[in-house]
CSV table of N, CA and C in Angstrom, one decimal:
chain,number,residue,atom,x,y,z
A,236,MET,N,-18.0,29.7,-27.2
A,236,MET,CA,-16.9,29.8,-26.2
A,236,MET,C,-17.4,29.5,-24.8
A,237,LEU,N,-18.6,29.9,-24.5
A,237,LEU,CA,-19.1,29.6,-23.1
A,237,LEU,C,-19.4,28.1,-23.0
A,238,LYS,N,-19.8,27.5,-24.1
A,238,LYS,CA,-20.1,26.1,-24.1
A,238,LYS,C,-18.8,25.3,-23.8
A,239,LYS,N,-17.7,25.8,-24.5
A,239,LYS,CA,-16.4,25.1,-24.3
A,239,LYS,C,-15.9,25.2,-22.9
A,240,LEU,N,-16.1,26.4,-22.3
A,240,LEU,CA,-15.7,26.6,-20.9
A,240,LEU,C,-16.5,25.7,-20.0
A,241,GLY,N,-17.7,25.5,-20.3
A,241,GLY,CA,-18.6,24.6,-19.5
A,241,GLY,C,-18.1,23.1,-19.6
A,242,VAL,N,-17.7,22.7,-20.8
A,242,VAL,CA,-17.2,21.4,-21.0
A,242,VAL,C,-15.9,21.2,-20.2
A,243,PHE,N,-15.0,22.1,-20.3
A,243,PHE,CA,-13.7,22.1,-19.6
A,243,PHE,C,-13.9,22.0,-18.1
A,244,PHE,N,-14.9,22.9,-17.6
A,244,PHE,CA,-15.2,22.9,-16.2
A,244,PHE,C,-15.7,21.5,-15.8
A,245,LEU,N,-16.6,20.9,-16.5
A,245,LEU,CA,-17.2,19.6,-16.2
A,245,LEU,C,-16.1,18.6,-16.2
A,246,VAL,N,-15.2,18.5,-17.2
A,246,VAL,CA,-14.1,17.6,-17.3
A,246,VAL,C,-13.2,17.7,-16.1
A,247,GLY,N,-12.9,19.0,-15.8
A,247,GLY,CA,-12.1,19.3,-14.6
A,247,GLY,C,-12.7,18.8,-13.3
A,248,LEU,N,-14.0,19.0,-13.1
A,248,LEU,CA,-14.6,18.5,-11.9
A,248,LEU,C,-14.6,17.0,-11.9
A,249,MET,N,-14.8,16.3,-13.0
A,249,MET,CA,-14.8,14.8,-13.1
A,249,MET,C,-13.4,14.3,-12.7
A,250,THR,N,-12.4,15.0,-13.2
A,250,THR,CA,-11.0,14.6,-12.9
A,250,THR,C,-10.7,14.8,-11.5
A,251,LEU,N,-11.1,15.9,-10.9
A,251,LEU,CA,-10.9,16.1,-9.4
A,251,LEU,C,-11.6,15.0,-8.6
A,252,SER,N,-12.8,14.7,-9.1
A,252,SER,CA,-13.7,13.7,-8.4
A,252,SER,C,-13.0,12.4,-8.5
A,253,ALA,N,-12.5,12.0,-9.6
A,253,ALA,CA,-11.8,10.7,-9.8
A,253,ALA,C,-10.5,10.7,-8.9
A,254,CYS,N,-9.8,11.7,-8.9
A,254,CYS,CA,-8.6,11.8,-8.1
A,254,CYS,C,-8.9,11.6,-6.6
A,255,GLY,N,-9.9,12.3,-6.1
A,255,GLY,CA,-10.3,12.2,-4.7
A,255,GLY,C,-10.9,10.8,-4.4
A,256,LYS,N,-11.6,10.2,-5.4
A,256,LYS,CA,-12.1,8.9,-5.2
A,256,LYS,C,-11.1,7.9,-5.0
A,257,LYS,N,-10.0,8.0,-5.7
A,257,LYS,CA,-8.9,7.0,-5.6
A,257,LYS,C,-8.3,7.0,-4.2
A,258,GLU,N,-8.1,8.2,-3.7
A,258,GLU,CA,-7.6,8.3,-2.3
A,258,GLU,C,-8.6,7.9,-1.3
A,259,ALA,N,-9.8,8.3,-1.5
A,259,ALA,CA,-10.8,8.1,-0.5
A,259,ALA,C,-11.3,6.6,-0.4
A,260,ASN,N,-10.9,5.8,-1.4
A,260,ASN,CA,-11.4,4.4,-1.4
A,260,ASN,C,-10.4,3.4,-1.3
A,261,ILE,N,-9.3,3.6,-0.5
A,261,ILE,CA,-8.3,2.6,-0.4
A,261,ILE,C,-8.9,1.3,0.1
A,262,TYR,N,-10.0,1.3,0.8
A,262,TYR,CA,-10.6,0.1,1.4
A,262,TYR,C,-11.1,-0.7,0.2
A,263,GLU,N,-11.5,-0.1,-0.9
A,263,GLU,CA,-12.0,-0.9,-2.0
A,263,GLU,C,-10.9,-1.7,-2.7
A,264,LEU,N,-9.7,-1.5,-2.4
A,264,LEU,CA,-8.6,-2.2,-3.0
A,264,LEU,C,-8.3,-3.5,-2.2
A,265,ARG,N,-9.0,-3.7,-1.1
A,265,ARG,CA,-8.7,-4.9,-0.3
A,265,ARG,C,-9.1,-6.1,-1.1
A,266,THR,N,-8.4,-7.2,-0.8
A,266,THR,CA,-8.7,-8.5,-1.5
A,266,THR,C,-8.4,-9.6,-0.5
A,267,GLU,N,-9.0,-10.7,-0.7
A,267,GLU,CA,-8.8,-11.9,0.2
A,267,GLU,C,-7.5,-12.6,-0.3
A,268,TYR,N,-7.1,-12.4,-1.6
A,268,TYR,CA,-6.1,-13.3,-2.1
A,268,TYR,C,-4.9,-12.5,-2.7
A,269,VAL,N,-3.7,-13.0,-2.4
A,269,VAL,CA,-2.5,-12.5,-3.0
A,269,VAL,C,-2.5,-12.6,-4.5
A,270,GLY,N,-3.1,-13.7,-5.0
A,270,GLY,CA,-3.2,-13.9,-6.4
A,270,GLY,C,-4.1,-13.0,-7.2
A,271,ASP,N,-4.8,-12.1,-6.6
A,271,ASP,CA,-5.6,-11.1,-7.3
A,271,ASP,C,-4.6,-10.0,-7.8
A,272,ALA,N,-4.0,-10.3,-8.9
A,272,ALA,CA,-2.9,-9.4,-9.3
A,272,ALA,C,-3.3,-8.0,-9.6
A,273,SER,N,-4.5,-7.7,-10.1
A,273,SER,CA,-4.9,-6.4,-10.4
A,273,SER,C,-5.0,-5.6,-9.1
A,274,LYS,N,-5.8,-6.1,-8.1
A,274,LYS,CA,-6.0,-5.3,-6.9
A,274,LYS,C,-4.7,-5.2,-6.1
A,275,VAL,N,-3.9,-6.2,-6.0
A,275,VAL,CA,-2.6,-6.1,-5.3
A,275,VAL,C,-1.7,-5.1,-6.0
A,276,SER,N,-1.6,-5.1,-7.3
A,276,SER,CA,-0.8,-4.2,-8.0
A,276,SER,C,-1.3,-2.7,-7.8
A,277,ASN,N,-2.6,-2.5,-7.9
A,277,ASN,CA,-3.1,-1.2,-7.7
A,277,ASN,C,-2.9,-0.7,-6.2
A,278,LEU,N,-3.0,-1.6,-5.3
A,278,LEU,CA,-2.8,-1.2,-3.9
A,278,LEU,C,-1.3,-0.8,-3.7
A,279,VAL,N,-0.4,-1.7,-4.0
A,279,VAL,CA,1.0,-1.4,-3.8
A,279,VAL,C,1.5,-0.2,-4.6
A,280,GLY,N,0.9,0.0,-5.8
A,280,GLY,CA,1.3,1.1,-6.6
A,280,GLY,C,0.7,2.5,-6.1
A,281,ALA,N,-0.3,2.4,-5.3
A,281,ALA,CA,-1.0,3.6,-4.8
A,281,ALA,C,-0.3,4.2,-3.5
A,282,LEU,N,0.6,3.4,-3.0
A,282,LEU,CA,1.3,3.9,-1.7
A,282,LEU,C,2.5,4.8,-2.0
A,283,ASP,N,2.8,5.7,-1.1
A,283,ASP,CA,3.9,6.6,-1.2
A,283,ASP,C,5.0,6.0,-0.3
A,284,TYR,N,6.1,5.8,-1.0
A,284,TYR,CA,7.3,5.2,-0.3
A,284,TYR,C,8.3,6.2,0.2
A,285,GLY,N,7.9,7.4,0.2
A,285,GLY,CA,8.8,8.5,0.7
A,285,GLY,C,9.4,9.3,-0.5
A,286,GLU,N,10.1,10.3,-0.1
A,286,GLU,CA,10.8,11.2,-1.1
A,286,GLU,C,11.8,10.5,-2.0
A,287,ASP,N,12.6,9.6,-1.4
A,287,ASP,CA,13.7,9.0,-2.0
A,287,ASP,C,13.5,7.7,-2.6
A,288,LEU,N,12.3,7.1,-2.5
A,288,LEU,CA,12.0,5.8,-3.0
A,288,LEU,C,10.8,5.9,-3.9
A,289,ASN,N,10.8,5.2,-5.1
A,289,ASN,CA,9.7,5.2,-6.0
A,289,ASN,C,9.4,3.7,-6.3
A,290,TYR,N,8.1,3.5,-6.4
A,290,TYR,CA,7.6,2.1,-6.7
A,290,TYR,C,8.0,1.8,-8.2
A,291,LYS,N,8.6,0.6,-8.4
A,291,LYS,CA,9.0,0.2,-9.7
A,291,LYS,C,8.2,-0.9,-10.2
A,292,SER,N,8.1,-2.0,-9.5
A,292,SER,CA,7.3,-3.2,-9.9
A,292,SER,C,6.9,-4.1,-8.7
A,293,LEU,N,6.2,-5.1,-9.0
A,293,LEU,CA,5.7,-6.0,-8.0
A,293,LEU,C,5.8,-7.5,-8.6
A,294,GLU,N,6.2,-8.4,-7.7
A,294,GLU,CA,6.2,-9.8,-8.0
A,294,GLU,C,5.4,-10.5,-7.0
A,295,LEU,N,4.4,-11.3,-7.6
A,295,LEU,CA,3.6,-12.2,-6.7
A,295,LEU,C,4.3,-13.5,-6.6
A,296,LEU,N,4.5,-14.0,-5.4
A,296,LEU,CA,5.1,-15.3,-5.2
A,296,LEU,C,4.1,-16.2,-4.6
A,297,THR,N,3.4,-16.9,-5.5
A,297,THR,CA,2.3,-17.8,-5.0
A,297,THR,C,2.5,-19.3,-5.4
A,298,ASP,N,3.6,-19.6,-6.0
A,298,ASP,CA,3.9,-21.0,-6.3
A,298,ASP,C,4.1,-21.8,-5.0
A,299,ASP,N,3.7,-23.1,-5.1
A,299,ASP,CA,3.9,-24.0,-4.0
A,299,ASP,C,3.2,-23.5,-2.7
A,300,GLY,N,2.1,-22.8,-2.8
A,300,GLY,CA,1.3,-22.4,-1.7
A,300,GLY,C,1.9,-21.2,-1.0
A,301,ALA,N,3.0,-20.6,-1.5
A,301,ALA,CA,3.5,-19.4,-0.8
A,301,ALA,C,2.5,-18.2,-1.0
A,302,ARG,N,2.5,-17.3,-0.1
A,302,ARG,CA,1.6,-16.2,-0.2
A,302,ARG,C,2.4,-14.9,0.1
A,303,GLU,N,3.3,-14.6,-0.8
A,303,GLU,CA,4.2,-13.5,-0.6
A,303,GLU,C,4.2,-12.6,-1.8
A,304,ILE,N,4.6,-11.3,-1.5
A,304,ILE,CA,4.8,-10.4,-2.6
A,304,ILE,C,6.2,-9.8,-2.4
A,305,LYS,N,6.8,-9.4,-3.5
A,305,LYS,CA,8.0,-8.7,-3.5
A,305,LYS,C,7.9,-7.4,-4.2
A,306,ILE,N,8.2,-6.3,-3.5
A,306,ILE,CA,8.0,-5.0,-4.0
A,306,ILE,C,9.4,-4.4,-4.4
A,307,TYR,N,9.5,-4.0,-5.7
A,307,TYR,CA,10.8,-3.4,-6.2
A,307,TYR,C,10.6,-1.9,-6.1
A,308,LEU,N,11.6,-1.3,-5.5
A,308,LEU,CA,11.7,0.2,-5.4
A,308,LEU,C,13.0,0.7,-6.0
A,309,ASP,N,12.9,1.9,-6.6
A,309,ASP,CA,14.1,2.6,-7.1
A,309,ASP,C,14.4,3.7,-6.1
A,310,GLY,N,15.7,4.0,-5.8
A,310,GLY,CA,16.1,5.1,-5.0
A,310,GLY,C,17.0,4.8,-3.9
A,311,ASN,N,17.0,5.7,-2.9
A,311,ASN,CA,18.0,5.7,-1.8
A,311,ASN,C,17.2,5.3,-0.5
A,312,ILE,N,17.6,4.3,0.1
A,312,ILE,CA,16.9,3.8,1.3
A,312,ILE,C,17.4,4.5,2.5
A,313,GLY,N,18.4,5.3,2.4
A,313,GLY,CA,19.1,5.9,3.6
A,313,GLY,C,18.2,6.7,4.4
A,314,ASP,N,17.3,7.5,3.9
A,314,ASP,CA,16.4,8.4,4.6
A,314,ASP,C,15.0,8.0,4.8
A,315,VAL,N,14.7,6.7,4.7
A,315,VAL,CA,13.3,6.2,4.8
A,315,VAL,C,12.8,6.5,6.2
A,316,ASP,N,11.6,6.9,6.3
A,316,ASP,CA,10.9,7.1,7.6
A,316,ASP,C,10.4,5.7,8.1
A,317,GLU,N,11.1,5.2,9.1
A,317,GLU,CA,10.9,3.8,9.5
A,317,GLU,C,9.4,3.6,10.0
A,318,ASN,N,8.9,4.6,10.8
A,318,ASN,CA,7.6,4.5,11.3
A,318,ASN,C,6.5,4.4,10.2
A,319,ASN,N,6.8,5.3,9.2
A,319,ASN,CA,5.9,5.3,8.0
A,319,ASN,C,5.9,3.9,7.3
A,320,PHE,N,7.1,3.4,7.2
A,320,PHE,CA,7.4,2.1,6.5
A,320,PHE,C,6.6,1.0,7.2
A,321,ILE,N,6.6,1.0,8.5
A,321,ILE,CA,5.9,0.0,9.3
A,321,ILE,C,4.4,0.2,9.1
A,322,LYS,N,3.9,1.4,9.1
A,322,LYS,CA,2.5,1.6,8.8
A,322,LYS,C,2.1,1.1,7.4
A,323,GLN,N,2.9,1.3,6.4
A,323,GLN,CA,2.6,0.9,5.1
A,323,GLN,C,2.5,-0.7,5.1
A,324,ASN,N,3.4,-1.3,5.8
A,324,ASN,CA,3.3,-2.8,5.9
A,324,ASN,C,2.1,-3.2,6.6
A,325,ALA,N,1.7,-2.5,7.6
A,325,ALA,CA,0.4,-2.8,8.3
A,325,ALA,C,-0.8,-2.6,7.4
A,326,LEU,N,-0.7,-1.6,6.6
A,326,LEU,CA,-1.8,-1.3,5.6
A,326,LEU,C,-1.9,-2.4,4.6
A,327,ILE,N,-0.7,-2.8,4.0
A,327,ILE,CA,-0.7,-3.9,3.0
A,327,ILE,C,-1.3,-5.2,3.6
A,328,PHE,N,-0.8,-5.6,4.7
A,328,PHE,CA,-1.3,-6.8,5.3
A,328,PHE,C,-2.8,-6.7,5.7
A,329,SER,N,-3.2,-5.5,6.0
A,329,SER,CA,-4.6,-5.3,6.4
A,329,SER,C,-5.6,-5.3,5.2
A,330,LEU,N,-5.0,-5.1,4.0
A,330,LEU,CA,-5.8,-5.1,2.8
A,330,LEU,C,-5.7,-6.4,1.9
A,331,ILE,N,-4.7,-7.2,2.2
A,331,ILE,CA,-4.6,-8.5,1.5
A,331,ILE,C,-4.7,-9.6,2.6
A,332,LYS,N,-5.8,-10.2,2.7
A,332,LYS,CA,-6.2,-11.1,3.8
A,332,LYS,C,-5.3,-12.3,3.9
A,333,ASN,N,-4.9,-13.0,2.8
A,333,ASN,CA,-4.1,-14.2,3.0
A,333,ASN,C,-2.6,-14.0,2.7
A,334,LEU,N,-2.2,-12.7,2.7
A,334,LEU,CA,-0.7,-12.4,2.6
A,334,LEU,C,0.0,-12.9,3.8
A,335,GLU,N,1.2,-13.6,3.6
A,335,GLU,CA,2.0,-14.0,4.7
A,335,GLU,C,3.3,-13.2,4.9
A,336,LYS,N,3.9,-12.8,3.7
A,336,LYS,CA,5.2,-12.1,3.8
A,336,LYS,C,5.3,-11.1,2.7
A,337,ILE,N,6.0,-10.0,3.1
A,337,ILE,CA,6.4,-9.0,2.1
A,337,ILE,C,7.9,-8.9,2.0
A,338,GLY,N,8.4,-8.9,0.8
A,338,GLY,CA,9.8,-8.7,0.6
A,338,GLY,C,10.0,-7.4,-0.2
A,339,TYR,N,11.1,-6.7,0.0
A,339,TYR,CA,11.4,-5.5,-0.7
A,339,TYR,C,12.8,-5.7,-1.3
A,340,VAL,N,12.9,-5.1,-2.5
A,340,VAL,CA,14.2,-5.0,-3.2
A,340,VAL,C,14.4,-3.6,-3.6
A,341,VAL,N,15.4,-2.9,-3.2
A,341,VAL,CA,15.7,-1.5,-3.5
A,341,VAL,C,16.9,-1.5,-4.5
A,342,ILE,N,16.6,-0.8,-5.6
A,342,ILE,CA,17.6,-0.7,-6.6
A,342,ILE,C,18.1,0.8,-6.5
A,343,ASP,N,19.4,0.9,-6.1
A,343,ASP,CA,20.0,2.2,-5.8
A,343,ASP,C,21.3,2.3,-6.7
A,344,GLU,N,21.2,3.1,-7.7
A,344,GLU,CA,22.4,3.3,-8.6
A,344,GLU,C,23.0,2.0,-9.0
A,345,ASN,N,22.2,1.2,-9.6
A,345,ASN,CA,22.6,-0.1,-10.2
A,345,ASN,C,23.0,-1.1,-9.1
A,346,ILE,N,22.8,-0.9,-7.9
A,346,ILE,CA,23.1,-1.8,-6.8
A,346,ILE,C,21.7,-2.4,-6.3
A,347,THR,N,21.5,-3.7,-6.4
A,347,THR,CA,20.3,-4.3,-5.9
A,347,THR,C,20.4,-4.7,-4.5
A,348,MET,N,19.5,-4.2,-3.6
A,348,MET,CA,19.6,-4.6,-2.2
A,348,MET,C,18.3,-5.2,-1.7
A,349,PRO,N,18.3,-6.6,-1.6
A,349,PRO,CA,17.1,-7.2,-1.0
A,349,PRO,C,17.0,-6.8,0.5
A,350,LEU,N,15.9,-6.5,1.0
A,350,LEU,CA,15.7,-6.2,2.4
A,350,LEU,C,15.1,-7.4,3.1
A,351,GLU,N,15.1,-7.4,4.4
A,351,GLU,CA,14.6,-8.5,5.2
A,351,GLU,C,13.1,-8.7,4.9
A,352,LEU,N,12.6,-9.9,4.9
A,352,LEU,CA,11.2,-10.2,4.7
A,352,LEU,C,10.4,-9.7,5.9
A,353,VAL,N,9.2,-9.2,5.7
A,353,VAL,CA,8.3,-8.7,6.8
A,353,VAL,C,7.2,-9.7,6.8
A,354,SER,N,6.9,-10.3,8.0
A,354,SER,CA,5.9,-11.3,8.1
A,354,SER,C,4.6,-10.7,8.8
A,355,ARG,N,3.5,-11.3,8.5
A,355,ARG,CA,2.2,-10.9,9.1
A,355,ARG,C,2.4,-10.9,10.7
A,356,ALA,N,3.0,-11.9,11.2
A,356,ALA,CA,3.2,-12.0,12.7
A,356,ALA,C,3.9,-10.8,13.2
A,357,ASP,N,5.0,-10.3,12.5
A,357,ASP,CA,5.7,-9.2,12.9
A,357,ASP,C,4.8,-7.9,12.9
A,358,VAL,N,4.1,-7.8,11.8
A,358,VAL,CA,3.2,-6.6,11.7
A,358,VAL,C,2.1,-6.6,12.7
A,359,ASP,N,1.6,-7.8,13.0
A,359,ASP,CA,0.5,-7.9,14.0
A,359,ASP,C,0.9,-7.5,15.4
A,360,LEU,N,2.2,-7.6,15.8
A,360,LEU,CA,2.7,-7.1,17.1
A,360,LEU,C,2.5,-5.6,17.1
A,361,TYR,N,2.8,-4.9,16.0
A,361,TYR,CA,2.6,-3.5,15.9
A,361,TYR,C,1.2,-3.1,15.9
A,362,THR,N,0.3,-3.8,15.0
A,362,THR,CA,-1.1,-3.4,14.9
A,362,THR,C,-1.8,-3.6,16.2
A,363,LYS,N,-1.5,-4.7,16.9
A,363,LYS,CA,-2.2,-4.9,18.2
A,363,LYS,C,-1.9,-3.8,19.2
A,364,LYS,N,-0.6,-3.4,19.2
A,364,LYS,CA,-0.2,-2.4,20.2
A,364,LYS,C,-0.8,-1.0,19.8
A,365,ILE,N,-0.7,-0.6,18.5
A,365,ILE,CA,-1.2,0.7,18.1
A,365,ILE,C,-2.7,0.8,17.9
A,366,TYR,N,-3.3,-0.2,17.3
A,366,TYR,CA,-4.7,-0.1,16.9
A,366,TYR,C,-5.6,-1.1,17.7
A,367,GLY,N,-5.0,-2.0,18.5
A,367,GLY,CA,-5.8,-2.9,19.3
A,367,GLY,C,-6.4,-4.0,18.5
A,368,MET,N,-5.9,-4.3,17.3
A,368,MET,CA,-6.4,-5.3,16.4
A,368,MET,C,-5.2,-5.9,15.6
A,369,THR,N,-5.5,-7.2,15.2
A,369,THR,CA,-4.5,-7.8,14.2
A,369,THR,C,-4.8,-7.2,12.8
A,370,SER,N,-3.9,-7.4,11.9
A,370,SER,CA,-4.1,-7.0,10.5
A,370,SER,C,-5.3,-7.7,9.9
A,371,GLU,N,-5.6,-8.9,10.3
A,371,GLU,CA,-6.7,-9.6,9.8
A,371,GLU,C,-8.0,-9.0,10.3
A,372,GLU,N,-8.0,-8.6,11.5
A,372,GLU,CA,-9.2,-7.9,12.1
A,372,GLU,C,-9.4,-6.5,11.4
A,373,ILE,N,-8.3,-5.8,11.2
A,373,ILE,CA,-8.3,-4.5,10.5
A,373,ILE,C,-8.9,-4.7,9.1
A,374,TYR,N,-8.7,-5.8,8.5
A,374,TYR,CA,-9.3,-6.1,7.1
A,374,TYR,C,-10.8,-5.8,7.1
A,375,GLU,N,-11.4,-6.0,8.2
A,375,GLU,CA,-12.9,-5.8,8.2
A,375,GLU,C,-13.3,-4.4,8.6
A,376,SER,N,-12.3,-3.6,9.0
A,376,SER,CA,-12.6,-2.2,9.6
A,376,SER,C,-12.2,-1.1,8.6
A,377,GLU,N,-13.2,-0.7,7.8
A,377,GLU,CA,-12.9,0.4,6.9
A,377,GLU,C,-12.4,1.7,7.6
A,378,GLU,N,-12.9,1.9,8.8
A,378,GLU,CA,-12.5,3.1,9.5
A,378,GLU,C,-11.0,3.0,9.9
A,379,THR,N,-10.6,1.9,10.4
A,379,THR,CA,-9.2,1.8,10.8
A,379,THR,C,-8.2,1.8,9.5
A,380,ILE,N,-8.7,1.2,8.4
A,380,ILE,CA,-7.9,1.2,7.2
A,380,ILE,C,-7.7,2.6,6.7
A,381,GLU,N,-8.8,3.4,6.7
A,381,GLU,CA,-8.7,4.8,6.3
A,381,GLU,C,-7.8,5.6,7.3
A,382,LYS,N,-7.9,5.3,8.6
A,382,LYS,CA,-7.1,6.0,9.5
A,382,LYS,C,-5.6,5.7,9.3
A,383,ILE,N,-5.2,4.5,9.0
A,383,ILE,CA,-3.8,4.1,8.7
A,383,ILE,C,-3.4,4.8,7.5
A,384,TYR,N,-4.2,4.8,6.4
A,384,TYR,CA,-3.9,5.4,5.2
A,384,TYR,C,-3.7,6.9,5.3
A,385,LYS,N,-4.5,7.6,6.1
A,385,LYS,CA,-4.4,9.0,6.4
A,385,LYS,C,-3.1,9.3,7.1
A,386,GLU,N,-2.8,8.5,8.1
A,386,GLU,CA,-1.5,8.7,8.8
A,386,GLU,C,-0.3,8.6,7.9
A,387,ILE,N,-0.3,7.7,7.0
A,387,ILE,CA,0.8,7.6,6.0
A,387,ILE,C,0.9,8.8,5.1
A,388,LYS,N,-0.3,9.2,4.6
A,388,LYS,CA,-0.3,10.4,3.7
A,388,LYS,C,0.1,11.7,4.5
A,389,ASP,N,-0.3,11.8,5.7
A,389,ASP,CA,0.0,13.0,6.5
A,389,ASP,C,1.4,13.1,7.2
A,390,LYS,N,2.2,12.1,6.9
A,390,LYS,CA,3.5,12.0,7.6
A,390,LYS,C,4.2,13.3,7.6
């Protein structure tokens, strides 16, 4: 019995460790290329889109030299925290070095609503003002990436 408790305790500690590791290492999900489907998918799937929106899927748009992603979300866009949404875009651009645009499609009660594309240039206006760096410069700064991620989580 004592042996079983020890095994459960050890597995529990390993699970808690793994959970904390995922959150603590958002920087490890960074990639130079939009085409790195595994890392891009893990990154986009790890983000919290708010109470009313849930991540559904991701589309990589890399044909003909395009460097875009399209993120599909389920739910209600009405109560989205705009500031948090901007920070998430800043984080995504800061973690995918050659990304040029992000598109969103929200599926709300069988209605599909594409949202305006977000460009790196738009996000860089925000990141320069708030963090003093472009998203490409933030790509090299683990400290700033962790700071943005913490701000999103602590909303």
